[in-house]
Amino acid sequence: NNLRDIYTKRRYAPDKIWNFDETGITNVQAPTRVVAETGRKQVGQVTSLERGILVTMGAFINAIGNTVPPVFVFPRTRTLQDLGHGAPAGSLILGNKSGWMTADIFPLVLEHFQQHTNCSPENPVLLILDNHGSHCTLDAIVKARDLGIDMLSYPPHTSHRLQVLDVTV
């Protein structure tokens, strides 16, 4: 109902409807398959002894398939730009102790989004995202309103079925 109401009010073009989602990425990958002779009891496998770090990546995609450069949140507080070496051009590199999206850094993500979509109060966009605590703060809502971003969240415990970035991308 909320989606229908806001869409009826604004009549967004497909290029103005965006989805945002976060995912965890590890810097150490585990091999998925091991090829060995049939009947062999002991098979060697190459794995890293490192435990690795988990980096949060935030991705934006709109209804016609365009994207905004991703956001990376590293579990660091210093030397962040060095960590972004090799990231897609225009990526936003952030950090905090946990490596997770927080209420303090989400307004920076909204500014990054606004810079790449050129939205404004006169030219609004719809950003559909989950209702994570960092997205639903007063600071984030005010920042989004000031930047021309209409935010709409999925109902709790439904993003695994409704979030386009989880289901189809």
PDB file of C-alpha atoms in Angstrom:
ATOM      1  CA  ASN A   1       0.000   0.000   0.000  1.00  0.00           C
ATOM      2  CA  ASN A   2       2.828   2.404   0.826  1.00  0.00           C
ATOM      3  CA  LEU A   3       4.475   1.752  -2.534  1.00  0.00           C
ATOM      4  CA  ARG A   4       1.212   2.308  -4.373  1.00  0.00           C
ATOM      5  CA  ASP A   5       0.536   5.528  -2.440  1.00  0.00           C
ATOM      6  CA  ILE A   6       3.950   7.062  -3.042  1.00  0.00           C
ATOM      7  CA  TYR A   7       3.987   5.972  -6.675  1.00  0.00           C
ATOM      8  CA  THR A   8       0.547   7.499  -7.237  1.00  0.00           C
ATOM      9  CA  LYS A   9       1.707  10.723  -5.634  1.00  0.00           C
ATOM     10  CA  ARG A  10       4.999  11.109  -7.547  1.00  0.00           C
ATOM     11  CA  ARG A  11       4.670   8.963 -10.727  1.00  0.00           C
ATOM     12  CA  TYR A  12       8.364   8.054 -10.823  1.00  0.00           C
ATOM     13  CA  ALA A  13       9.921   7.167 -14.150  1.00  0.00           C
ATOM     14  CA  PRO A  14      11.704   3.770 -14.075  1.00  0.00           C
ATOM     15  CA  ASP A  15      15.115   5.469 -13.938  1.00  0.00           C
ATOM     16  CA  LYS A  16      14.037   7.229 -10.710  1.00  0.00           C
ATOM     17  CA  ILE A  17      13.204   4.027  -8.788  1.00  0.00           C
ATOM     18  CA  TRP A  18      16.275   2.648  -6.970  1.00  0.00           C
ATOM     19  CA  ASN A  19      17.003  -0.323  -4.720  1.00  0.00           C
ATOM     20  CA  PHE A  20      19.748  -0.418  -2.094  1.00  0.00           C
ATOM     21  CA  ASP A  21      21.035  -3.451  -0.238  1.00  0.00           C
ATOM     22  CA  GLU A  22      24.108  -4.437   1.716  1.00  0.00           C
ATOM     23  CA  THR A  23      26.010  -7.673   1.665  1.00  0.00           C
ATOM     24  CA  GLY A  24      29.075  -9.023   3.396  1.00  0.00           C
ATOM     25  CA  ILE A  25      32.146  -9.843   1.333  1.00  0.00           C
ATOM     26  CA  THR A  26      35.175 -11.658   2.696  1.00  0.00           C
ATOM     27  CA  ASN A  27      38.674 -11.080   1.379  1.00  0.00           C
ATOM     28  CA  VAL A  28      39.577 -14.778   1.682  1.00  0.00           C
ATOM     29  CA  GLN A  29      37.630 -17.147  -0.535  1.00  0.00           C
ATOM     30  CA  ALA A  30      37.144 -20.820   0.228  1.00  0.00           C
ATOM     31  CA  PRO A  31      37.365 -23.194  -2.748  1.00  0.00           C
ATOM     32  CA  THR A  32      34.009 -24.678  -3.697  1.00  0.00           C
ATOM     33  CA  ARG A  33      35.059 -27.849  -5.529  1.00  0.00           C
ATOM     34  CA  VAL A  34      37.919 -30.277  -5.342  1.00  0.00           C
ATOM     35  CA  VAL A  35      38.653 -32.585  -8.282  1.00  0.00           C
ATOM     36  CA  ALA A  36      40.166 -35.986  -7.398  1.00  0.00           C
ATOM     37  CA  GLU A  37      40.321 -39.538  -8.673  1.00  0.00           C
ATOM     38  CA  THR A  38      37.347 -41.772  -7.958  1.00  0.00           C
ATOM     39  CA  GLY A  39      37.821 -43.885  -4.846  1.00  0.00           C
ATOM     40  CA  ARG A  40      40.675 -41.824  -3.434  1.00  0.00           C
ATOM     41  CA  LYS A  41      40.322 -41.565   0.354  1.00  0.00           C
ATOM     42  CA  GLN A  42      42.542 -38.570   1.058  1.00  0.00           C
ATOM     43  CA  VAL A  43      42.391 -35.460  -1.094  1.00  0.00           C
ATOM     44  CA  GLY A  44      44.515 -32.356  -0.636  1.00  0.00           C
ATOM     45  CA  GLN A  45      42.839 -29.015  -0.783  1.00  0.00           C
ATOM     46  CA  VAL A  46      44.343 -25.566  -1.109  1.00  0.00           C
ATOM     47  CA  THR A  47      42.912 -23.184   1.440  1.00  0.00           C
ATOM     48  CA  SER A  48      44.129 -20.069   3.086  1.00  0.00           C
ATOM     49  CA  LEU A  49      45.143 -20.111   6.713  1.00  0.00           C
ATOM     50  CA  GLU A  50      43.906 -16.560   7.014  1.00  0.00           C
ATOM     51  CA  ARG A  51      40.570 -15.971   8.570  1.00  0.00           C
ATOM     52  CA  GLY A  52      40.034 -12.845   6.482  1.00  0.00           C
ATOM     53  CA  ILE A  53      37.992  -9.765   7.153  1.00  0.00           C
ATOM     54  CA  LEU A  54      34.376  -9.131   6.348  1.00  0.00           C
ATOM     55  CA  VAL A  55      33.687  -5.984   4.356  1.00  0.00           C
ATOM     56  CA  THR A  56      30.168  -4.622   3.942  1.00  0.00           C
ATOM     57  CA  MET A  57      29.309  -3.603   0.395  1.00  0.00           C
ATOM     58  CA  GLY A  58      26.265  -1.472  -0.377  1.00  0.00           C
ATOM     59  CA  ALA A  59      24.894  -1.659  -3.917  1.00  0.00           C
ATOM     60  CA  PHE A  60      22.422   0.568  -5.748  1.00  0.00           C
ATOM     61  CA  ILE A  61      20.516  -0.419  -8.883  1.00  0.00           C
ATOM     62  CA  ASN A  62      17.528   1.204 -10.535  1.00  0.00           C
ATOM     63  CA  ALA A  63      14.555  -0.234 -12.378  1.00  0.00           C
ATOM     64  CA  ILE A  64      16.241   0.032 -15.789  1.00  0.00           C
ATOM     65  CA  GLY A  65      19.494  -1.594 -14.634  1.00  0.00           C
ATOM     66  CA  ASN A  66      21.705   1.439 -14.028  1.00  0.00           C
ATOM     67  CA  THR A  67      23.966   1.431 -10.991  1.00  0.00           C
ATOM     68  CA  VAL A  68      25.704   3.852  -8.665  1.00  0.00           C
ATOM     69  CA  PRO A  69      29.300   3.063  -7.649  1.00  0.00           C
ATOM     70  CA  PRO A  70      29.214   0.820  -4.574  1.00  0.00           C
ATOM     71  CA  VAL A  71      29.860   1.710  -0.954  1.00  0.00           C
ATOM     72  CA  PHE A  72      32.422  -0.298   1.015  1.00  0.00           C
ATOM     73  CA  VAL A  73      32.546  -0.286   4.816  1.00  0.00           C
ATOM     74  CA  PHE A  74      35.808  -1.702   6.163  1.00  0.00           C
ATOM     75  CA  PRO A  75      36.459  -2.706   9.769  1.00  0.00           C
ATOM     76  CA  ARG A  76      39.058   0.045  10.024  1.00  0.00           C
ATOM     77  CA  THR A  77      39.197   3.651  11.087  1.00  0.00           C
ATOM     78  CA  ARG A  78      42.445   4.742   9.339  1.00  0.00           C
ATOM     79  CA  THR A  79      44.096   4.375   5.915  1.00  0.00           C
ATOM     80  CA  LEU A  80      40.759   3.846   4.217  1.00  0.00           C
ATOM     81  CA  GLN A  81      41.655   5.141   0.751  1.00  0.00           C
ATOM     82  CA  ASP A  82      44.428   2.558   0.439  1.00  0.00           C
ATOM     83  CA  LEU A  83      41.826  -0.142   1.022  1.00  0.00           C
ATOM     84  CA  GLY A  84      39.810   1.107  -1.937  1.00  0.00           C
ATOM     85  CA  HIS A  85      42.633   0.436  -4.409  1.00  0.00           C
ATOM     86  CA  GLY A  86      41.143  -1.563  -7.269  1.00  0.00           C
ATOM     87  CA  ALA A  87      37.537  -0.723  -6.353  1.00  0.00           C
ATOM     88  CA  PRO A  88      35.220   0.533  -9.113  1.00  0.00           C
ATOM     89  CA  ALA A  89      35.732   4.205  -9.985  1.00  0.00           C
ATOM     90  CA  GLY A  90      33.700   6.516  -7.768  1.00  0.00           C
ATOM     91  CA  SER A  91      33.240   3.988  -4.962  1.00  0.00           C
ATOM     92  CA  LEU A  92      32.706   5.363  -1.479  1.00  0.00           C
ATOM     93  CA  ILE A  93      35.172   3.919   1.033  1.00  0.00           C
ATOM     94  CA  LEU A  94      34.085   4.139   4.660  1.00  0.00           C
ATOM     95  CA  GLY A  95      35.168   2.508   7.863  1.00  0.00           C
ATOM     96  CA  ASN A  96      34.246   1.870  11.455  1.00  0.00           C
ATOM     97  CA  LYS A  97      35.303  -0.603  14.118  1.00  0.00           C
ATOM     98  CA  SER A  98      32.770  -3.280  13.225  1.00  0.00           C
ATOM     99  CA  GLY A  99      32.766  -2.973   9.423  1.00  0.00           C
ATOM    100  CA  TRP A 100      28.959  -2.788   9.408  1.00  0.00           C
ATOM    101  CA  MET A 101      26.675  -0.015   8.215  1.00  0.00           C
ATOM    102  CA  THR A 102      25.826   2.278  11.110  1.00  0.00           C
ATOM    103  CA  ALA A 103      23.525   5.222  11.705  1.00  0.00           C
ATOM    104  CA  ASP A 104      26.561   7.535  11.779  1.00  0.00           C
ATOM    105  CA  ILE A 105      27.753   6.677   8.281  1.00  0.00           C
ATOM    106  CA  PHE A 106      24.456   6.064   6.456  1.00  0.00           C
ATOM    107  CA  PRO A 107      23.898   9.819   5.816  1.00  0.00           C
ATOM    108  CA  LEU A 108      27.261   9.768   3.960  1.00  0.00           C
ATOM    109  CA  VAL A 109      25.891   6.937   1.825  1.00  0.00           C
ATOM    110  CA  LEU A 110      22.842   9.077   1.002  1.00  0.00           C
ATOM    111  CA  GLU A 111      25.108  11.964  -0.043  1.00  0.00           C
ATOM    112  CA  HIS A 112      27.094   9.582  -2.260  1.00  0.00           C
ATOM    113  CA  PHE A 113      23.836   8.374  -3.829  1.00  0.00           C
ATOM    114  CA  GLN A 114      22.624  11.940  -4.419  1.00  0.00           C
ATOM    115  CA  GLN A 115      25.894  12.947  -6.105  1.00  0.00           C
ATOM    116  CA  HIS A 116      25.559  10.127  -8.640  1.00  0.00           C
ATOM    117  CA  THR A 117      21.824  10.450  -9.324  1.00  0.00           C
ATOM    118  CA  ASN A 118      21.580  14.259  -9.285  1.00  0.00           C
ATOM    119  CA  CYS A 119      18.338  14.051  -7.348  1.00  0.00           C
ATOM    120  CA  SER A 120      16.947  17.081  -5.553  1.00  0.00           C
ATOM    121  CA  PRO A 121      13.685  18.088  -3.887  1.00  0.00           C
ATOM    122  CA  GLU A 122      12.523  19.297  -7.341  1.00  0.00           C
ATOM    123  CA  ASN A 123      13.735  16.089  -9.028  1.00  0.00           C
ATOM    124  CA  PRO A 124      13.076  13.330  -6.450  1.00  0.00           C
ATOM    125  CA  VAL A 125      13.945   9.654  -6.634  1.00  0.00           C
ATOM    126  CA  LEU A 126      12.510   6.677  -4.791  1.00  0.00           C
ATOM    127  CA  LEU A 127      14.996   4.580  -2.818  1.00  0.00           C
ATOM    128  CA  ILE A 128      13.657   1.207  -1.692  1.00  0.00           C
ATOM    129  CA  LEU A 129      15.670  -0.501   1.044  1.00  0.00           C
ATOM    130  CA  ASP A 130      15.348  -2.786   4.039  1.00  0.00           C
ATOM    131  CA  ASN A 131      14.386  -1.401   7.427  1.00  0.00           C
ATOM    132  CA  HIS A 132      17.788  -1.859   9.065  1.00  0.00           C
ATOM    133  CA  GLY A 133      18.232   0.340  12.131  1.00  0.00           C
ATOM    134  CA  SER A 134      20.901   2.447  10.424  1.00  0.00           C
ATOM    135  CA  HIS A 135      18.462   3.390   7.644  1.00  0.00           C
ATOM    136  CA  CYS A 136      15.571   4.398   9.898  1.00  0.00           C
ATOM    137  CA  THR A 137      17.159   7.105  12.042  1.00  0.00           C
ATOM    138  CA  LEU A 138      15.906  10.664  12.246  1.00  0.00           C
ATOM    139  CA  ASP A 139      19.212  11.951  10.805  1.00  0.00           C
ATOM    140  CA  ALA A 140      18.931   9.627   7.786  1.00  0.00           C
ATOM    141  CA  ILE A 141      15.299  10.513   7.128  1.00  0.00           C
ATOM    142  CA  VAL A 142      15.951  14.265   7.362  1.00  0.00           C
ATOM    143  CA  LYS A 143      19.050  13.972   5.152  1.00  0.00           C
ATOM    144  CA  ALA A 144      17.098  11.975   2.557  1.00  0.00           C
ATOM    145  CA  ARG A 145      14.291  14.518   2.526  1.00  0.00           C
ATOM    146  CA  ASP A 146      16.748  17.413   2.102  1.00  0.00           C
ATOM    147  CA  LEU A 147      18.484  15.621  -0.799  1.00  0.00           C
ATOM    148  CA  GLY A 148      15.260  14.731  -2.643  1.00  0.00           C
ATOM    149  CA  ILE A 149      15.306  11.039  -1.782  1.00  0.00           C
ATOM    150  CA  ASP A 150      11.988   9.402  -0.903  1.00  0.00           C
ATOM    151  CA  MET A 151      12.850   6.308   1.135  1.00  0.00           C
ATOM    152  CA  LEU A 152      10.527   3.332   1.351  1.00  0.00           C
ATOM    153  CA  SER A 153      11.413   0.275   3.409  1.00  0.00           C
ATOM    154  CA  TYR A 154      10.327  -3.307   3.035  1.00  0.00           C
ATOM    155  CA  PRO A 155       8.186  -4.777   5.809  1.00  0.00           C
ATOM    156  CA  PRO A 156      10.264  -6.584   8.475  1.00  0.00           C
ATOM    157  CA  HIS A 157      11.476 -10.082   7.572  1.00  0.00           C
ATOM    158  CA  THR A 158      10.432  -9.836   3.904  1.00  0.00           C
ATOM    159  CA  SER A 159      13.548  -8.590   2.117  1.00  0.00           C
ATOM    160  CA  HIS A 160      14.643 -12.165   1.283  1.00  0.00           C
ATOM    161  CA  ARG A 161      11.508 -12.356  -0.907  1.00  0.00           C
ATOM    162  CA  LEU A 162      10.992  -8.734  -2.002  1.00  0.00           C
ATOM    163  CA  GLN A 163      14.460  -7.163  -2.267  1.00  0.00           C
ATOM    164  CA  VAL A 164      15.361  -7.089  -5.955  1.00  0.00           C
ATOM    165  CA  LEU A 165      19.084  -7.234  -5.180  1.00  0.00           C
ATOM    166  CA  ASP A 166      18.569 -10.443  -3.162  1.00  0.00           C
ATOM    167  CA  VAL A 167      16.090 -12.165  -5.449  1.00  0.00           C
ATOM    168  CA  THR A 168      17.161 -11.368  -9.025  1.00  0.00           C
ATOM    169  CA  VAL A 169      20.582  -9.667  -9.161  1.00  0.00           C
TER     170      VAL A 169
END
